[in-house]
């Protein structure tokens, strides 16, 4: 019998596992494979160049799976922001089953999604933000620890502490994000009050992930020390794979007078995307979490999800049950 939680019931999925929304990686090829495996696959909206391209990707996704799936819409400050409202409108019009938001306050968009009857997930890196977010009527919160890939916030609090605090402070169901990639992680998250786990880096290293095999092999060969934190001087910290570019950026950032213009070319999104396409792991910066140290193979999504679910059930029923005398 699969592990059943509030997450599986709310989202209508078989296993309490969610695929993270990843720039340039969250495409229909990967997301449909995750959904077909019984977890929740997520398309990344801003990976698509226009709202109409997102509409096409959602429809392509529906051709590839009959199971629930989601779309991630990350709201970030920018000199020239993307047309967020137009992306949100497409998500509503296409009746996507689940939408995950992250970044800035999503209140305006959550209202749109709720009115359209969509299930909502919002990602938070602090308990205070999670408490504010649950007042919006969000269905599930995603609590992101310091170990995560991408933006972990500025408080540097690990998943172990954040999840335990969430159990004390939240009434909305929450999932664990940041540092999760195997059955032991799922069981520990459940013990800490979470209703499931979110995995990004782990799903990057699957057969269906639309990135070069050399990047996947670099993940397998790496360990838990193989990430770097960029943009700390600008209070916009991001965790990425520790490659030649990341090391160079860190060196530049040691200058007390550093400006973003000093590193802009090195960290451009175009360079990071090229790494995924060409397999040159050192050409640009690309996201990776500390869970990279727990990744030792490149399975299919079906193999990965089934393994995690099966092993987690065994740990709960057999290994932990032995402790009760």
CSV table of C-alpha atoms in Angstrom, one decimal:
chain,number,residue,atom,x,y,z
A,1,UNK,CA,0.0,0.0,0.0
A,2,UNK,CA,1.4,3.4,-0.9
A,3,UNK,CA,2.1,6.0,1.8
A,4,UNK,CA,-1.0,8.3,2.0
A,5,UNK,CA,-0.8,11.8,3.4
A,6,UNK,CA,-2.8,15.1,3.2
A,7,UNK,CA,-0.6,15.9,0.2
A,8,UNK,CA,-1.6,12.8,-1.8
A,9,UNK,CA,-5.3,13.4,-1.0
A,10,UNK,CA,-5.3,17.1,-1.8
A,11,UNK,CA,-3.4,16.7,-5.1
A,12,UNK,CA,-4.8,13.3,-6.1
A,13,UNK,CA,-1.4,11.7,-6.5
A,14,UNK,CA,-0.2,8.2,-5.6
A,15,UNK,CA,3.1,9.1,-3.8
A,16,UNK,CA,3.9,12.1,-1.6
A,17,UNK,CA,6.6,13.4,-3.9
A,18,UNK,CA,6.7,16.7,-5.8
A,19,UNK,CA,9.1,17.6,-8.6
A,20,UNK,CA,10.6,21.1,-8.1
A,21,UNK,CA,10.0,23.8,-10.7
A,22,UNK,CA,13.4,24.2,-12.3
A,23,UNK,CA,14.4,26.8,-14.9
A,24,UNK,CA,15.3,25.2,-18.3
A,25,UNK,CA,14.7,21.7,-16.8
A,26,UNK,CA,11.0,21.7,-15.9
A,27,UNK,CA,9.7,20.8,-19.3
A,28,UNK,CA,7.0,18.3,-20.3
A,29,UNK,CA,9.5,15.5,-21.0
A,30,UNK,CA,10.5,15.4,-17.3
A,31,UNK,CA,7.2,16.5,-15.7
A,32,UNK,CA,5.1,14.0,-17.5
A,33,UNK,CA,7.5,11.2,-16.5
A,34,UNK,CA,7.2,12.2,-12.9
A,35,UNK,CA,3.4,12.4,-13.0
A,36,UNK,CA,3.2,9.0,-14.8
A,37,UNK,CA,5.3,7.6,-12.0
A,38,UNK,CA,2.6,8.6,-9.5
A,39,UNK,CA,4.3,11.8,-8.1
A,40,UNK,CA,3.5,15.4,-9.1
A,41,UNK,CA,5.4,16.6,-12.2
A,42,UNK,CA,5.8,20.4,-12.6
A,43,UNK,CA,6.4,22.5,-15.7
A,44,UNK,CA,8.3,25.7,-15.1
A,45,UNK,CA,6.3,28.6,-16.6
A,46,UNK,CA,9.2,31.1,-17.2
A,47,UNK,CA,11.2,28.5,-19.0
A,48,UNK,CA,8.7,29.1,-21.8
A,49,UNK,CA,9.6,32.4,-23.6
A,50,UNK,CA,6.0,33.6,-23.8
A,51,UNK,CA,2.6,32.9,-22.2
A,52,UNK,CA,1.4,31.3,-25.4
A,53,UNK,CA,4.4,29.0,-25.4
A,54,UNK,CA,3.4,28.0,-21.9
A,55,UNK,CA,-0.1,27.2,-23.2
A,56,UNK,CA,1.5,24.9,-25.9
A,57,UNK,CA,3.7,23.2,-23.3
A,58,UNK,CA,0.7,22.6,-21.0
A,59,UNK,CA,-1.2,21.0,-23.9
A,60,UNK,CA,1.8,19.0,-24.8
A,61,UNK,CA,2.0,17.8,-21.2
A,62,UNK,CA,-1.7,16.7,-21.4
A,63,UNK,CA,-0.8,14.6,-24.4
A,64,UNK,CA,1.9,12.8,-22.4
A,65,UNK,CA,0.1,12.1,-19.1
A,66,UNK,CA,-3.4,11.7,-17.7
A,67,UNK,CA,-2.3,12.2,-14.1
A,68,UNK,CA,-2.3,15.4,-12.1
A,69,UNK,CA,0.5,17.9,-12.8
A,70,UNK,CA,1.4,21.4,-11.9
A,71,UNK,CA,3.0,24.6,-13.2
A,72,UNK,CA,5.6,26.7,-11.3
A,73,UNK,CA,5.3,30.5,-11.5
A,74,UNK,CA,8.2,32.2,-9.8
A,75,UNK,CA,7.7,35.9,-9.1
A,76,UNK,CA,11.0,37.8,-8.8
A,77,UNK,CA,11.9,41.5,-8.9
A,78,UNK,CA,13.3,42.6,-12.2
A,79,UNK,CA,14.1,45.8,-14.1
A,80,UNK,CA,11.8,44.5,-16.9
A,81,UNK,CA,9.7,41.8,-15.3
A,82,UNK,CA,8.1,39.0,-17.4
A,83,UNK,CA,4.3,39.4,-18.0
A,84,UNK,CA,3.4,37.4,-14.8
A,85,UNK,CA,-0.3,38.2,-15.1
A,86,UNK,CA,-0.5,36.8,-18.6
A,87,UNK,CA,1.3,33.6,-17.6
A,88,UNK,CA,-1.1,33.3,-14.7
A,89,UNK,CA,-4.1,33.8,-17.0
A,90,UNK,CA,-2.9,31.0,-19.2
A,91,UNK,CA,-2.6,28.7,-16.2
A,92,UNK,CA,-6.1,29.6,-15.2
A,93,UNK,CA,-7.6,29.2,-18.7
A,94,UNK,CA,-5.9,25.8,-19.2
A,95,UNK,CA,-7.3,24.6,-15.8
A,96,UNK,CA,-3.9,23.3,-14.7
A,97,UNK,CA,-4.7,21.0,-11.7
A,98,UNK,CA,-1.9,22.5,-9.4
A,99,UNK,CA,0.1,25.7,-9.5
A,100,UNK,CA,3.2,26.3,-7.4
A,101,UNK,CA,4.3,29.9,-6.7
A,102,UNK,CA,7.6,31.1,-5.3
A,103,UNK,CA,9.5,34.4,-4.8
A,104,UNK,CA,7.6,37.6,-4.1
A,105,UNK,CA,4.2,37.8,-2.3
A,106,UNK,CA,1.8,35.8,-4.5
A,107,UNK,CA,-1.4,37.2,-3.0
A,108,UNK,CA,-2.8,38.7,-6.2
A,109,UNK,CA,-2.1,35.5,-8.1
A,110,UNK,CA,-3.3,33.1,-5.5
A,111,UNK,CA,-6.7,34.9,-5.6
A,112,UNK,CA,-6.8,34.3,-9.4
A,113,UNK,CA,-5.9,30.6,-9.0
A,114,UNK,CA,-8.3,29.9,-6.2
A,115,UNK,CA,-11.1,31.6,-8.2
A,116,UNK,CA,-10.3,29.3,-11.1
A,117,UNK,CA,-10.5,26.3,-8.8
A,118,UNK,CA,-6.8,25.3,-8.9
A,119,UNK,CA,-4.9,23.8,-6.1
A,120,UNK,CA,-2.1,26.0,-4.8
A,121,UNK,CA,1.4,25.4,-3.4
A,122,UNK,CA,3.6,28.3,-2.2
A,123,UNK,CA,7.3,28.0,-1.4
A,124,UNK,CA,8.6,29.7,1.7
A,125,UNK,CA,12.2,29.9,3.1
A,126,UNK,CA,11.1,31.3,6.6
A,127,UNK,CA,8.4,30.5,9.1
A,128,UNK,CA,7.2,34.1,9.3
A,129,UNK,CA,6.6,34.1,5.5
A,130,UNK,CA,4.8,30.7,5.8
A,131,UNK,CA,2.5,32.1,8.5
A,132,UNK,CA,1.7,35.1,6.3
A,133,UNK,CA,1.2,32.9,3.3
A,134,UNK,CA,-1.3,30.5,4.9
A,135,UNK,CA,-3.6,33.4,5.5
A,136,UNK,CA,-4.1,33.6,1.7
A,137,UNK,CA,-5.8,30.2,1.8
A,138,UNK,CA,-3.0,28.3,0.1
A,139,UNK,CA,-3.6,24.6,0.0
A,140,UNK,CA,-0.1,23.4,0.6
A,141,UNK,CA,3.1,25.2,1.7
A,142,UNK,CA,6.6,24.2,0.6
A,143,UNK,CA,9.2,24.8,3.3
A,144,UNK,CA,12.6,25.4,1.7
A,145,UNK,CA,15.7,24.8,3.8
A,146,UNK,CA,19.1,26.2,3.5
A,147,UNK,CA,20.3,23.0,1.7
A,148,UNK,CA,18.1,23.7,-1.4
A,149,UNK,CA,19.2,24.6,-4.9
A,150,UNK,CA,18.4,28.1,-6.1
A,151,UNK,CA,17.4,30.8,-3.6
A,152,UNK,CA,17.5,29.6,0.1
A,153,UNK,CA,16.9,33.1,1.6
A,154,UNK,CA,19.3,34.9,3.9
A,155,UNK,CA,18.6,33.3,7.3
A,156,UNK,CA,20.7,30.1,6.7
A,157,UNK,CA,18.3,27.8,8.6
A,158,UNK,CA,18.5,24.1,7.7
A,159,UNK,CA,15.5,21.9,6.8
A,160,UNK,CA,15.8,20.0,10.1
A,161,UNK,CA,15.0,23.2,12.1
A,162,UNK,CA,12.6,24.8,9.6
A,163,UNK,CA,10.4,21.7,9.4
A,164,UNK,CA,10.2,21.2,13.2
A,165,UNK,CA,9.3,24.9,13.5
A,166,UNK,CA,6.6,24.5,10.8
A,167,UNK,CA,5.1,21.7,12.8
A,168,UNK,CA,4.7,24.0,15.8
A,169,UNK,CA,3.6,27.1,13.9
A,170,UNK,CA,1.5,26.1,10.8
A,171,UNK,CA,-2.0,24.8,10.4
A,172,UNK,CA,-1.7,24.5,6.6
A,173,UNK,CA,-0.2,21.2,5.3
A,174,UNK,CA,3.4,21.6,4.2
A,175,UNK,CA,6.0,19.6,2.3
A,176,UNK,CA,9.7,19.5,2.8
A,177,UNK,CA,12.1,21.0,0.2
A,178,UNK,CA,15.8,21.3,0.3
A,179,UNK,CA,18.1,18.3,0.9
A,180,UNK,CA,15.7,15.5,-0.1
A,181,UNK,CA,16.4,12.8,-2.6
A,182,UNK,CA,15.9,9.4,-1.1
A,183,UNK,CA,13.6,7.2,1.1
A,184,UNK,CA,15.4,8.2,4.3
A,185,UNK,CA,14.7,11.8,3.5
A,186,UNK,CA,11.0,11.1,2.9
A,187,UNK,CA,10.7,9.3,6.2
A,188,UNK,CA,12.5,12.0,8.1
A,189,UNK,CA,10.3,14.7,6.5
A,190,UNK,CA,7.2,12.8,7.5
A,191,UNK,CA,8.5,12.5,11.1
A,192,UNK,CA,9.0,16.2,11.1
A,193,UNK,CA,5.4,16.9,10.3
A,194,UNK,CA,5.7,17.3,6.5
A,195,UNK,CA,3.1,15.7,4.2
A,196,UNK,CA,5.7,14.9,1.5
A,197,UNK,CA,8.9,16.1,-0.1
A,198,UNK,CA,9.9,18.3,-3.0
A,199,UNK,CA,12.9,17.2,-5.1
A,200,UNK,CA,14.6,19.3,-7.7
A,201,UNK,CA,18.3,18.3,-8.0
A,202,UNK,CA,17.4,14.6,-7.7
A,203,UNK,CA,15.0,14.8,-10.6
A,204,UNK,CA,17.7,16.6,-12.7
A,205,UNK,CA,19.6,13.4,-12.5
A,206,UNK,CA,17.1,11.1,-14.2
A,207,UNK,CA,16.9,9.7,-17.8
A,208,UNK,CA,14.1,12.0,-18.7
A,209,UNK,CA,15.6,15.3,-17.5
A,210,UNK,CA,16.1,17.4,-20.7
A,211,UNK,CA,19.7,18.3,-19.9
A,212,UNK,CA,23.0,16.9,-21.3
A,213,UNK,CA,24.2,13.6,-19.9
A,214,UNK,CA,27.6,15.2,-18.9
A,215,UNK,CA,25.7,17.4,-16.4
A,216,UNK,CA,24.0,14.4,-15.0
A,217,UNK,CA,27.3,12.6,-14.7
A,218,UNK,CA,28.8,15.6,-13.0
A,219,UNK,CA,26.1,15.4,-10.4
A,220,UNK,CA,26.7,11.7,-9.8
A,221,UNK,CA,30.5,12.3,-9.3
A,222,UNK,CA,29.9,15.2,-6.9
A,223,UNK,CA,29.6,15.2,-3.2
A,224,UNK,CA,27.8,17.3,-0.6
A,225,UNK,CA,30.6,19.9,-0.7
A,226,UNK,CA,30.1,20.5,-4.5
A,227,UNK,CA,27.9,23.5,-4.3
A,228,UNK,CA,28.6,27.2,-3.9
A,229,UNK,CA,26.6,30.2,-2.6
A,230,UNK,CA,26.6,33.2,-4.9
A,231,UNK,CA,25.2,36.8,-4.6
A,232,UNK,CA,25.6,37.0,-0.8
A,233,UNK,CA,26.8,40.6,-1.0
A,234,UNK,CA,23.6,41.5,-2.8
A,235,UNK,CA,21.3,39.6,-0.3
A,236,UNK,CA,20.0,37.5,-3.0
A,237,UNK,CA,21.8,34.2,-2.2
A,238,UNK,CA,21.7,31.4,-4.7
A,239,UNK,CA,23.1,27.9,-4.3
A,240,UNK,CA,24.7,26.5,-7.5
A,241,UNK,CA,27.0,23.8,-8.6
A,242,UNK,CA,30.6,24.6,-7.6
A,243,UNK,CA,32.3,24.9,-11.0
A,244,UNK,CA,35.0,27.2,-12.4
A,245,UNK,CA,32.6,30.0,-13.0
A,246,UNK,CA,31.1,29.8,-9.5
A,247,UNK,CA,34.5,29.8,-7.9
A,248,UNK,CA,35.5,32.9,-10.0
A,249,UNK,CA,32.3,34.7,-9.0
A,250,UNK,CA,33.0,34.0,-5.3
A,251,UNK,CA,36.5,35.4,-5.7
A,252,UNK,CA,35.1,38.6,-7.2
A,253,UNK,CA,32.5,38.9,-4.5
A,254,UNK,CA,35.2,39.1,-1.8
A,255,UNK,CA,35.8,42.7,-3.0
A,256,UNK,CA,34.0,44.9,-0.5
A,257,UNK,CA,33.0,47.3,-3.3
A,258,UNK,CA,31.7,44.6,-5.6
A,259,UNK,CA,28.8,45.5,-7.8
A,260,UNK,CA,26.5,43.1,-9.7
A,261,UNK,CA,27.8,44.5,-12.9
A,262,UNK,CA,31.2,43.0,-12.0
A,263,UNK,CA,29.7,39.5,-12.3
A,264,UNK,CA,26.8,40.0,-14.6
A,265,UNK,CA,28.3,38.4,-17.7
A,266,UNK,CA,29.6,35.4,-15.8
A,267,UNK,CA,26.2,34.5,-14.3
A,268,UNK,CA,24.0,35.2,-17.2
A,269,UNK,CA,21.1,32.8,-17.7
A,270,UNK,CA,22.2,32.2,-21.3
A,271,UNK,CA,25.5,30.7,-20.1
A,272,UNK,CA,23.8,28.5,-17.6
A,273,UNK,CA,21.4,27.2,-20.3
A,274,UNK,CA,24.3,26.5,-22.6
A,275,UNK,CA,25.8,24.2,-19.9
A,276,UNK,CA,22.6,22.2,-19.9
A,277,UNK,CA,22.7,22.0,-23.8
A,278,UNK,CA,26.4,21.3,-24.4
A,279,UNK,CA,27.3,19.5,-21.3
A,280,UNK,CA,30.1,21.8,-20.4
A,281,UNK,CA,29.7,21.9,-16.6
A,282,UNK,CA,32.1,24.9,-16.2
A,283,UNK,CA,30.7,27.2,-18.8
A,284,UNK,CA,27.9,28.9,-16.8
A,285,UNK,CA,26.3,28.7,-13.4
A,286,UNK,CA,23.5,26.2,-12.8
A,287,UNK,CA,21.5,25.3,-9.7
A,288,UNK,CA,22.3,22.3,-7.5
A,289,UNK,CA,21.4,21.5,-3.9
A,290,UNK,CA,23.5,19.8,-1.2
A,291,UNK,CA,21.5,16.7,-1.8
A,292,UNK,CA,23.9,16.3,-4.7
A,293,UNK,CA,26.0,14.2,-2.3
A,294,UNK,CA,23.3,11.6,-2.1
A,295,UNK,CA,22.9,11.1,-5.8
A,296,UNK,CA,24.7,8.0,-7.2
A,297,UNK,CA,22.8,7.0,-10.3
A,298,UNK,CA,20.7,8.1,-13.2
A,299,UNK,CA,17.5,6.2,-13.1
A,300,UNK,CA,14.2,6.7,-14.9
A,301,UNK,CA,11.6,8.8,-13.0
A,302,UNK,CA,9.5,5.6,-12.6
A,303,UNK,CA,12.5,3.8,-11.1
A,304,UNK,CA,13.3,6.6,-8.8
A,305,UNK,CA,9.8,7.3,-7.5
A,306,UNK,CA,9.1,3.6,-7.0
A,307,UNK,CA,12.4,3.1,-5.2
A,308,UNK,CA,11.8,6.0,-2.8
A,309,UNK,CA,8.2,5.0,-2.0
A,310,UNK,CA,9.0,1.3,-1.6
A,311,UNK,CA,12.1,1.9,0.6
A,312,UNK,CA,10.3,4.5,2.7
A,313,UNK,CA,7.5,2.0,3.4
A,314,UNK,CA,10.0,-0.6,4.4
A,315,UNK,CA,11.8,1.8,6.7
A,316,UNK,CA,8.6,2.7,8.5
A,317,UNK,CA,7.2,-0.8,8.7
A,318,UNK,CA,10.3,-2.7,9.5
A,319,UNK,CA,13.3,-0.7,10.6
A,320,UNK,CA,11.5,1.9,12.8
A,321,UNK,CA,9.0,-0.7,14.1
A,322,UNK,CA,11.9,-2.6,15.7
A,323,UNK,CA,12.6,0.3,17.9
A,324,UNK,CA,9.2,-0.1,19.7
A,325,UNK,CA,9.5,-2.8,22.4
